[in-house]
Amino acid sequence: MTNSASSDSLPIKGVLCYCRSGYEQNLAQELEQVCAQSDVFGYAKIIPQTGYVYFSLFTPASLSALNAKIQFSQLMFARQLVWVFEYIQVLDRSDRLVQIQTVCADLLPAEFLAKTAVVESADTEDGKELAKFCRKFSVPLRQMLRQHDWLYRSKSKQPIVGITLHAFFEHGSAVYLGVTLPNNRSAHENGIYRLKFPQDAPSRSTLKLEEAINTFLTPTQQKELLHADATAVDLGACPGGWTYQLVQRKMHVEAVDNGAMDEALMATGLVTYAPADGFKYQPQYGKVDWLVCDMIEQPNRVAQLMAQWLVDGWATNAIFNLKLPMKQRFTAMQNAQVEIEKQLKQAGISFTWQAKHLYHNRDEVTVCIITTP
Ligand SMILES: C[S@@+](CC[C@H](N)C(=O)[O-])C[C@H]1O[C@@H](n2cnc3c(N)ncnc32)[C@H](O)[C@@H]1O
């Protein structure tokens, strides 16, 4: 039971998004633009290197209205999207629970029932220290929530479905209280998608493509689009972390790079190696299902190349990284998106565009374009 109808009357005061530390400015710019386009008015509060941005609404709004207007998947730089109903700035450290309980009693609508409750902190050095406290605090918090029938009582471990109540500690004496809703949030704790590094993979970059595949493609799409008969070109493939992911799915890959490829990958017989310039390479065996690209190059050059492959019909779909070493990362991403979308539309190609600053990314954003006939 999610009692979403009663939660609609929960007045939301702001939007809290988590991000990689150092990306607050980029996220704030993006959040302000997305909110303005959706007629959600307010301003972003940024504290550099904190790993989150809070967008304070000028007027509280209903949960359902906001949830319909702003989509987590739209926000490239956001790892999580929390609808905040209260920010408690000064918590008495000796009795934090009572203050939180008082706020919940004042603000949570009758019949409010969360499926799960989590206590979180930022993905920063300070946040990691705080995480130990958060882990401990989650036990009494959940007990208190259950006592008041604000949290579902179940002994079984549930996947995150239904409303989740979030207590995000800014520091030991300040907490944002909010909720997230299914289909409009990251399903991962702290918005961090942790993956285990496969010991036989040639590089840690492999985790970027694994996270991208699991983030952008549903399990059904993965079955339909990444299978033994599927083909791919990997531009900037060396030493082979991305190719490894495709080969794991039994795909045939043309790996393009002047650097050497991992020998074990070559021994699978599924990889054709081309020591060539990725900007000049053409698919050797006709159109491929996937173009993947991790070349360290100017984002506008890579964007141009991706558009060209899709428009010329050399590849059906693409996953690529746009390296963004500059301060104006949001603007660079917008320019790349506008350029690619313009070319695909002119060519009459229907497509979906998804972009995310993934947990395993550094100064780069991963884009996935899936075209439809
Ligand atoms: C970040 S690494 C790729 C790592 C790879 N995705 C993996 O998972 O192992 C970038 C690669 O792009 C290659 N590269 C850069 N410019 C290139 C170009 N113009 N043509 C082909 N490869 C290029 C580099 O040689 C380098 O190996």
PDB file of N, CA and C in Angstrom, residues 119 128 130-139 189:
ATOM      1  N   VAL A 119      18.124   6.927   5.887  1.00  0.00           N
ATOM      2  CA  VAL A 119      18.875   8.055   6.452  1.00  0.00           C
ATOM      3  C   VAL A 119      20.145   8.183   5.630  1.00  0.00           C
ATOM      4  N   LYS A 128      30.955  10.916   4.470  1.00  0.00           N
ATOM      5  CA  LYS A 128      31.304   9.525   4.802  1.00  0.00           C
ATOM      6  C   LYS A 128      31.416   9.360   6.314  1.00  0.00           C
ATOM      7  N   LEU A 130      29.747  11.124   8.446  1.00  0.00           N
ATOM      8  CA  LEU A 130      28.368  11.227   8.907  1.00  0.00           C
ATOM      9  C   LEU A 130      27.587   9.927   8.642  1.00  0.00           C
ATOM     10  N   ALA A 131      28.034   9.195   7.615  1.00  0.00           N
ATOM     11  CA  ALA A 131      27.310   7.974   7.213  1.00  0.00           C
ATOM     12  C   ALA A 131      27.256   6.960   8.360  1.00  0.00           C
ATOM     13  N   LYS A 132      28.306   6.958   9.199  1.00  0.00           N
ATOM     14  CA  LYS A 132      28.316   6.001  10.325  1.00  0.00           C
ATOM     15  C   LYS A 132      27.168   6.332  11.278  1.00  0.00           C
ATOM     16  N   PHE A 133      27.024   7.636  11.560  1.00  0.00           N
ATOM     17  CA  PHE A 133      25.920   8.074  12.417  1.00  0.00           C
ATOM     18  C   PHE A 133      24.578   7.737  11.742  1.00  0.00           C
ATOM     19  N   CYS A 134      24.489   7.994  10.428  1.00  0.00           N
ATOM     20  CA  CYS A 134      23.229   7.765   9.699  1.00  0.00           C
ATOM     21  C   CYS A 134      22.792   6.300   9.815  1.00  0.00           C
ATOM     22  N   ARG A 135      23.762   5.416   9.679  1.00  0.00           N
ATOM     23  CA  ARG A 135      23.432   3.981   9.779  1.00  0.00           C
ATOM     24  C   ARG A 135      22.827   3.669  11.145  1.00  0.00           C
ATOM     25  N   LYS A 136      23.452   4.214  12.191  1.00  0.00           N
ATOM     26  CA  LYS A 136      22.950   3.955  13.556  1.00  0.00           C
ATOM     27  C   LYS A 136      21.582   4.600  13.757  1.00  0.00           C
ATOM     28  N   PHE A 137      21.447   5.820  13.255  1.00  0.00           N
ATOM     29  CA  PHE A 137      20.228   6.593  13.492  1.00  0.00           C
ATOM     30  C   PHE A 137      19.012   5.993  12.774  1.00  0.00           C
ATOM     31  N   SER A 138      19.282   5.238  11.694  1.00  0.00           N
ATOM     32  CA  SER A 138      18.152   4.714  10.915  1.00  0.00           C
ATOM     33  C   SER A 138      17.296   3.752  11.756  1.00  0.00           C
ATOM     34  N   VAL A 139      17.904   3.072  12.731  1.00  0.00           N
ATOM     35  CA  VAL A 139      17.142   2.100  13.533  1.00  0.00           C
ATOM     36  C   VAL A 139      16.093   2.810  14.405  1.00  0.00           C
ATOM     37  N   GLU A 189      20.697   3.428  -2.814  1.00  0.00           N
ATOM     38  CA  GLU A 189      20.946   4.204  -1.604  1.00  0.00           C
ATOM     39  C   GLU A 189      21.883   5.362  -1.930  1.00  0.00           C
TER      40      GLU A 189
END
